[in-house]
CSV table of C-alpha atoms and ligand atoms in Angstrom, one decimal:
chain,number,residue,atom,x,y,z
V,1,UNK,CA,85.1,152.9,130.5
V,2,UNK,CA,83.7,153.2,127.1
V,3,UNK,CA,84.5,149.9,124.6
V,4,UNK,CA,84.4,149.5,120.7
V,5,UNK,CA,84.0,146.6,119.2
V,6,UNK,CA,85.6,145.6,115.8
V,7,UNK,CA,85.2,142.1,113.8
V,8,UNK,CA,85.9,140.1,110.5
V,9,UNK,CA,83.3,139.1,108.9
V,10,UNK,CA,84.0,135.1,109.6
V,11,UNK,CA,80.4,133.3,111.1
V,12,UNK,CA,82.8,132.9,114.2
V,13,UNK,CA,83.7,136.6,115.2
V,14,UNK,CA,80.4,137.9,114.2
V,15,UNK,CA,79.0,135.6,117.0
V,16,UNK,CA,81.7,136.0,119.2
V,17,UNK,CA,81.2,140.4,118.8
V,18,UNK,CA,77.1,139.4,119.3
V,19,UNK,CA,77.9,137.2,122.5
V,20,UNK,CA,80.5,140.1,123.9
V,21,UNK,CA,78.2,142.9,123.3
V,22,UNK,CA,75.2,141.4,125.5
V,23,UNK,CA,78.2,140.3,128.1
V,24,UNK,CA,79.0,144.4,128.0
V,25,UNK,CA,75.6,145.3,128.3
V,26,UNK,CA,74.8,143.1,130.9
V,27,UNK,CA,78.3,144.6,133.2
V,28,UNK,CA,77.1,148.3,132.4
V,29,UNK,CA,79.8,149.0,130.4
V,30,UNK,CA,79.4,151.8,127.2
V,31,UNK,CA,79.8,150.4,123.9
V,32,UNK,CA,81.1,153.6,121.9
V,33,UNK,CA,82.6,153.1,118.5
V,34,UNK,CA,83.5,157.0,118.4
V,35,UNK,CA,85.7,157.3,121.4
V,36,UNK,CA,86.4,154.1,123.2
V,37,UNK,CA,88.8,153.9,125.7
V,38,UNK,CA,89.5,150.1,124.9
V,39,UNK,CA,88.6,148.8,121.2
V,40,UNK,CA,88.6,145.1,120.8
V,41,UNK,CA,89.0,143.4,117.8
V,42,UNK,CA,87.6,139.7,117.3
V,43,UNK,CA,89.5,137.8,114.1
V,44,UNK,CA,93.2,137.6,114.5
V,45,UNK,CA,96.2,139.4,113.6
V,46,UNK,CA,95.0,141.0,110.5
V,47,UNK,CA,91.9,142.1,112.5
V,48,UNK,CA,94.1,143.8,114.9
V,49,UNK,CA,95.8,146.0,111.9
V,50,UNK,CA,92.7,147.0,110.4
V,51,UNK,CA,91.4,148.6,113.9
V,52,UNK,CA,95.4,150.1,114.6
V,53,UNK,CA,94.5,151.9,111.6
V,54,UNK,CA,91.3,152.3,112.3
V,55,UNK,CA,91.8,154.2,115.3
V,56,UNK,CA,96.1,155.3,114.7
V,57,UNK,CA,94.2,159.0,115.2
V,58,UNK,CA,93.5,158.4,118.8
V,59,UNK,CA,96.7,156.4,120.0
V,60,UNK,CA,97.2,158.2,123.2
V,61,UNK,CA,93.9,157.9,124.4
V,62,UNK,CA,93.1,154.1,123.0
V,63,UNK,CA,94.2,150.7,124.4
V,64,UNK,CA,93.8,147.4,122.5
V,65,UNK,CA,92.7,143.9,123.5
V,66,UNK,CA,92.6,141.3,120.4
V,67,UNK,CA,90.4,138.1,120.8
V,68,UNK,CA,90.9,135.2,118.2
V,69,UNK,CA,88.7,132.9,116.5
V,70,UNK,CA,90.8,131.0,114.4
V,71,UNK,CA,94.5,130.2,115.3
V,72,UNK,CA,96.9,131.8,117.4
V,73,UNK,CA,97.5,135.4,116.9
V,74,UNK,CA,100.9,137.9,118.1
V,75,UNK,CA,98.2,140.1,118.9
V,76,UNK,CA,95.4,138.1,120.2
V,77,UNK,CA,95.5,137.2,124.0
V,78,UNK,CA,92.4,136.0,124.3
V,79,UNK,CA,90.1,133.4,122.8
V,80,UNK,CA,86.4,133.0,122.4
V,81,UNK,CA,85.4,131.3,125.1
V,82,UNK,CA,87.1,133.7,127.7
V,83,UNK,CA,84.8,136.5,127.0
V,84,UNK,CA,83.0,136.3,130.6
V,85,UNK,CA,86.4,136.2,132.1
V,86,UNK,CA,87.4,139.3,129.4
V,87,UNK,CA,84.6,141.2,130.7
V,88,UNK,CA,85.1,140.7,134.4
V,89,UNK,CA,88.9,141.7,133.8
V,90,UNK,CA,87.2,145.1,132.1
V,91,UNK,CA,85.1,145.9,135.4
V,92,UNK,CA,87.7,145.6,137.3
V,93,UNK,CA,90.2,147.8,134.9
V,94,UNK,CA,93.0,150.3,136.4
V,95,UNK,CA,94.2,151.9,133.2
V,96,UNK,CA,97.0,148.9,132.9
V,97,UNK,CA,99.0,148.4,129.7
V,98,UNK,CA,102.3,147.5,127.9
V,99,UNK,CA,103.2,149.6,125.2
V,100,UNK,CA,105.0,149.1,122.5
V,101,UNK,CA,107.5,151.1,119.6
V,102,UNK,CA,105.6,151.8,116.1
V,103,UNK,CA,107.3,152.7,112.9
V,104,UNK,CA,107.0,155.9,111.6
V,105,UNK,CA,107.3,156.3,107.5
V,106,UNK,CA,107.7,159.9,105.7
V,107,UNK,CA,108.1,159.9,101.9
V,108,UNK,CA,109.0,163.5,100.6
V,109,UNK,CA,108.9,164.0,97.3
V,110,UNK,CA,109.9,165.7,94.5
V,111,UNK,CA,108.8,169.5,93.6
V,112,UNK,CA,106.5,171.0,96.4
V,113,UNK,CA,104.2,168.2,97.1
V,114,UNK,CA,103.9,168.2,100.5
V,115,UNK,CA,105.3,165.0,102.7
V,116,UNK,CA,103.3,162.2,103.8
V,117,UNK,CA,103.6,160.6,107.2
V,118,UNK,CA,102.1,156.7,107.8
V,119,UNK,CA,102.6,154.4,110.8
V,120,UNK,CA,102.6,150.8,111.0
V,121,UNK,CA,102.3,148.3,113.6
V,122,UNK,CA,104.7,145.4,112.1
V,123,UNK,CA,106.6,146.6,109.1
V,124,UNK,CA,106.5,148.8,106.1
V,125,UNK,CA,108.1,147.5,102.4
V,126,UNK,CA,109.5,149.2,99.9
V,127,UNK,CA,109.0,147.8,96.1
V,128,UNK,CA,109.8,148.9,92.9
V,129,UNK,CA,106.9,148.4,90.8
V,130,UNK,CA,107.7,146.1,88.2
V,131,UNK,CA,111.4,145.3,88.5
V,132,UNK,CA,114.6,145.7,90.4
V,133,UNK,CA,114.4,148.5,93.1
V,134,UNK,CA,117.6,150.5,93.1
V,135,UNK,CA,118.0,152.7,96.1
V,136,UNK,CA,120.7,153.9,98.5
V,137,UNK,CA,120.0,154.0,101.8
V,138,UNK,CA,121.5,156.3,104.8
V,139,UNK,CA,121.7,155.5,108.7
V,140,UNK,CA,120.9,158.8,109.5
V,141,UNK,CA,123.1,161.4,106.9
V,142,UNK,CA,125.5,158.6,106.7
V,143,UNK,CA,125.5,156.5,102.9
V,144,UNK,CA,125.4,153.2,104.2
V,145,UNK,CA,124.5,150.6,101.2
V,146,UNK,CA,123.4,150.7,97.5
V,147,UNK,CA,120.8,148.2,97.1
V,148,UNK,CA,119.5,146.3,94.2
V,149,UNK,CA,116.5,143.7,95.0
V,150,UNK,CA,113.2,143.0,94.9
V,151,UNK,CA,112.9,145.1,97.9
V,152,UNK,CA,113.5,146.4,101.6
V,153,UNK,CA,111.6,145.7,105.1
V,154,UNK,CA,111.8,148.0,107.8
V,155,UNK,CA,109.6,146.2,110.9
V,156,UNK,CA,109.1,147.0,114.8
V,157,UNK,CA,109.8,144.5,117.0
V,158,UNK,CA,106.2,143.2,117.8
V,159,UNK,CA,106.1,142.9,113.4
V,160,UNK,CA,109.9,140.8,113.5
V,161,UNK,CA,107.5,137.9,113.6
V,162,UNK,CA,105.5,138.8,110.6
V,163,UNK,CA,106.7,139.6,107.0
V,164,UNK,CA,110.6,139.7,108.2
V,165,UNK,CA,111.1,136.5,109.7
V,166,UNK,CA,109.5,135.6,106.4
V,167,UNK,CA,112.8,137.4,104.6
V,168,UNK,CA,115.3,135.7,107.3
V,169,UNK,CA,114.8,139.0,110.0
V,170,UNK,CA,116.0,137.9,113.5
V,171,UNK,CA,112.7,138.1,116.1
V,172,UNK,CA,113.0,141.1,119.0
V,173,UNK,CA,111.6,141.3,122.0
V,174,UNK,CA,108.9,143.9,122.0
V,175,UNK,CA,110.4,145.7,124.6
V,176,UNK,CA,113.4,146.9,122.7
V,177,UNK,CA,112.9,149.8,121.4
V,178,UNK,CA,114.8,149.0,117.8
V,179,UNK,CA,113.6,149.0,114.4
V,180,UNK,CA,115.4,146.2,111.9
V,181,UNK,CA,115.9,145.9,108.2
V,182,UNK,CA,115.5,143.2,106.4
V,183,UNK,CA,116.3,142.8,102.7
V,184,UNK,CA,114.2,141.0,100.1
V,185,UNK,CA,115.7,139.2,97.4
V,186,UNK,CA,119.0,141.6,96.8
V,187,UNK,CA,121.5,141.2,94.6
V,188,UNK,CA,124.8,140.3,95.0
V,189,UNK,CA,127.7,139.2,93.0
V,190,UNK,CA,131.0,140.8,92.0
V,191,UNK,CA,129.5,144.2,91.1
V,192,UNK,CA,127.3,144.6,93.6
V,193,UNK,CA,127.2,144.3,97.0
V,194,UNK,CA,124.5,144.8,100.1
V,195,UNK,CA,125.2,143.9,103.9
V,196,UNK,CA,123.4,140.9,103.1
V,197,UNK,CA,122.4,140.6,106.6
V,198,UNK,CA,119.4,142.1,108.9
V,199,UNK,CA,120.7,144.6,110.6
V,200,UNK,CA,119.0,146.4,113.7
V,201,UNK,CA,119.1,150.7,114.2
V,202,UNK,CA,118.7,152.3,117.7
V,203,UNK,CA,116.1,154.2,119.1
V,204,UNK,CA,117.5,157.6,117.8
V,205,UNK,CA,118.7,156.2,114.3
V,206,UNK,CA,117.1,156.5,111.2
V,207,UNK,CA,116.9,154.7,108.2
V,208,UNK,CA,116.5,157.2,104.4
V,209,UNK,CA,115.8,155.4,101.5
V,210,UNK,CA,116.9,157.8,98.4
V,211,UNK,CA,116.5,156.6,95.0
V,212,UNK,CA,118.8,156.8,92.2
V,213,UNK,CA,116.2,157.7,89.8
V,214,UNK,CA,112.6,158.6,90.0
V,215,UNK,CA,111.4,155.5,90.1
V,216,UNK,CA,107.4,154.8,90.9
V,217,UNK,CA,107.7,152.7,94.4
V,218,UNK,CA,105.2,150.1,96.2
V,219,UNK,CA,104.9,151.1,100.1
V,220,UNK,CA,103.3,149.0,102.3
V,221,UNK,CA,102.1,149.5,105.6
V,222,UNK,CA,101.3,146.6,107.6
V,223,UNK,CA,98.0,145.2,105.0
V,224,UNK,CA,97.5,148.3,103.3
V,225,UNK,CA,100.2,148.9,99.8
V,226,UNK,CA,100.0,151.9,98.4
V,227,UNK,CA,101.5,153.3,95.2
V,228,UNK,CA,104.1,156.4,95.2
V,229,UNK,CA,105.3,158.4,92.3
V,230,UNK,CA,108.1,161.2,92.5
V,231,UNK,CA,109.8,159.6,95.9
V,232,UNK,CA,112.8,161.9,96.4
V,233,UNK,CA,113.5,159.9,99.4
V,234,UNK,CA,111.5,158.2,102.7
V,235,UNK,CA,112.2,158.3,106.3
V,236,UNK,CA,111.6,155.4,108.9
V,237,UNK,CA,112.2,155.8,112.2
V,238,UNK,CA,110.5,154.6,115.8
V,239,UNK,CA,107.5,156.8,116.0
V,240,UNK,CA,106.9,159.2,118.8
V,241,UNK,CA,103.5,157.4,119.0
V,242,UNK,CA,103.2,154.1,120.9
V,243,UNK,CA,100.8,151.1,120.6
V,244,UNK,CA,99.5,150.4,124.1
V,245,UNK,CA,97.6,146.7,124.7
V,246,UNK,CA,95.2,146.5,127.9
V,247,UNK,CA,97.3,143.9,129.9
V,248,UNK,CA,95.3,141.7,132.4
V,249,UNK,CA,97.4,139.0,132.4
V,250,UNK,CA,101.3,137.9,131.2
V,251,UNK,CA,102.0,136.2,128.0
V,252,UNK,CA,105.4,135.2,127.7
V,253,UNK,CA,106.5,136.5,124.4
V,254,UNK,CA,109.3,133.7,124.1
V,255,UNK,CA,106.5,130.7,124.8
V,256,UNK,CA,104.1,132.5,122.1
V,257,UNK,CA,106.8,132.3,119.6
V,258,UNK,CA,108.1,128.5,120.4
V,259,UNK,CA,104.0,127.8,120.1
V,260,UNK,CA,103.6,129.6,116.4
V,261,UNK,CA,106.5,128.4,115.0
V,262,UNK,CA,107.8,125.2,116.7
V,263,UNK,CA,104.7,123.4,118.2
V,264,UNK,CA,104.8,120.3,120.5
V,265,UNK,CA,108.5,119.4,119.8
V,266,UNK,CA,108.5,116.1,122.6
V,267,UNK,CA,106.0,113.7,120.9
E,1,LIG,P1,97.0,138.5,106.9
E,1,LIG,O1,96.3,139.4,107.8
E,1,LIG,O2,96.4,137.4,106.2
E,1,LIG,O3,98.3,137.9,107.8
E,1,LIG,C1,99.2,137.0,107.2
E,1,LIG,C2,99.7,136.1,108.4
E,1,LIG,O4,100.6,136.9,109.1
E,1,LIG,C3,98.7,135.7,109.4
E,1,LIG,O5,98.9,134.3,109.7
E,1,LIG,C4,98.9,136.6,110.6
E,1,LIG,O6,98.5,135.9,111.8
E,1,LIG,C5,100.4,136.8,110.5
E,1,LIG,N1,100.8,137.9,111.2
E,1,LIG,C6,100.4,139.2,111.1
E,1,LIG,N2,101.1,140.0,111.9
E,1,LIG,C7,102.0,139.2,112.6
E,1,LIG,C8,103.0,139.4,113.5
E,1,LIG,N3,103.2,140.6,114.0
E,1,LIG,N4,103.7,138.3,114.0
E,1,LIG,C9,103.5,137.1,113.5
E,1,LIG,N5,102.5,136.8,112.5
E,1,LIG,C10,101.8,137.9,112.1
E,1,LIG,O7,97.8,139.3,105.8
E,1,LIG,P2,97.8,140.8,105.4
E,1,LIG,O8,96.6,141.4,105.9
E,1,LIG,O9,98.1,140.9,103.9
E,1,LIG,O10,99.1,141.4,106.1
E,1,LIG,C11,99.2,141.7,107.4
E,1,LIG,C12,100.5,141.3,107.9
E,1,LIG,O11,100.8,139.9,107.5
E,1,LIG,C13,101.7,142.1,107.4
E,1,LIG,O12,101.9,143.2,108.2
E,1,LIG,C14,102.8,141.1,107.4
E,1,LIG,O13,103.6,141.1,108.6
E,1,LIG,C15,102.2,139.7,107.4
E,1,LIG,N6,102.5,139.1,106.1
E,1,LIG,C16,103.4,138.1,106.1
E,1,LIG,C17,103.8,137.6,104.9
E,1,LIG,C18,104.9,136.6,104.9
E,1,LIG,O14,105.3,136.1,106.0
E,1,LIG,N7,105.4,136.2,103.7
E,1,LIG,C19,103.2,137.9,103.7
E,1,LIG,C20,102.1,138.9,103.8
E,1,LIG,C21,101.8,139.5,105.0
């Protein structure tokens, strides 16, 4: 069992990473940054996304534990002051996980410049930079929509609870294997006119974003925005890849969302 380790740089996690590595040590178990078998990252949901990337080359190999330091995380079991307990769970590791869907994005382009293919763990968004993004998107080869809006969110279902619940996108389970698309800010009057709803794709759909006009687009993925020129149109789809989290113990997905968004609702 070989572990990597990765942190944000808040006074917490650095101690927290210092306290897990001599708890590691101390068990025997190999800290390897190069090919862990487990990487844990100490922060919280954003620390989680920088070592998915981090590590999205070695997917099949790699499972994930997330501890938090600050508040809770949808991809942080643990906290702190569980690290002995962490560790002891490690030792006594059988290979267990739960895995679940990733979004694959492929933007082809115009001329011969060669595709590009990204994952993401909760959602990718599409922007126009500066202005109204005008694009027609497909379900598979079939026109579906002509959208005009600030912009469009494709998310997995462990990402529902990020950005699109933030743009009115209904929260999955993370066992369904779905993807869902959210809108952002369309448009919609007497002349135009968008589902206007989120609406969820199955495991062998596929949603094409083609735009009208070469337009230069924003692309996220997850944290990370990039800027595309040329787009002649871009894929998302559930990826062949999966995200597999070490499970040592259950947390009940419904509980972690009535605790991150609801609270104590009896006092
Ligand atoms: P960040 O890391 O500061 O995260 C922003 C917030 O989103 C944090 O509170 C984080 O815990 C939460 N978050 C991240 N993934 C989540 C998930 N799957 N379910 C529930 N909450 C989640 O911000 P960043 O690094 O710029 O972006 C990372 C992610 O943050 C994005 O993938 C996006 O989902 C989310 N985000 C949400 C909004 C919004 O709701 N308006 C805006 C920006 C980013």
């Amino acid at each position: 069992m070989k572990v990597a380790i990765q942190n944000n740089d808040k006074e917490i996690s650095v101690e927290v990473a210092e306290k897990l590595k001599e708890l590691l040590q101390a068990a025997e178990i190999e800290i390897d940054p190069t090919n862990p078998d487990i990487l844990i990252t100490i922060g919280g949901d954003g620390t989680l996304l920088s070592g998915f990337h981090r590590y999205a080359h070695q997917l099949d190999t790699l499972r994930f534990i997330g501890v938090h330091t600050g508040r809770l995380g949808f991809y942080t079991d643990w906290r702190e002051y569980e690290l002995e307990s962490l560790v002891e769970s490690l030792k006594n590791d059988d290979g267990q996980y739960v895995a679940y869907p990733l979004l694959d994005v492929s933007v082809v382009y115009e001329g011969d410049r060669q595709e590009n293919n990204f994952l993401a763990l909760n959602e990718s968004t599409i922007q126009k930079k500066g202005g109204t993004l005008v694009s027609d998107v497909f379900i598979n080869e079939d026109h579906f929509e002509r959208f005009r809006g600030d912009g469009i969110c494709v998310s997995t279902p462990t990402g529902s609870t990020g950005y699109n619940k933030s743009v009115g996108g209904a929260v999955l389970h993370p066992s369904l294997e779905a993807l869902q698309m959210a809108e952002i800010a369309s448009i919609n009057n007497r002349v135009f006119r968008t589902l206007s709803s989120p609406l969820v794709i199955a495991k062998d759909e596929e949603i094409v974003i083609k735009s009208s006009e070469a337009q230069e687009l924003v692309l996220t993925l997850d944290h990370i925005t990039t800027t595309e020129t040329d787009v002649k149109e871009i894929h998302m789809k559930i990826a062949e890849e999966s995200v597999r989290f070490a499970r040592y113990r259950h947390m009940h997905f419904w509980n972690r969302v009535s605790d991150a968004f609801i609270g104590d609702r009896y006092q």
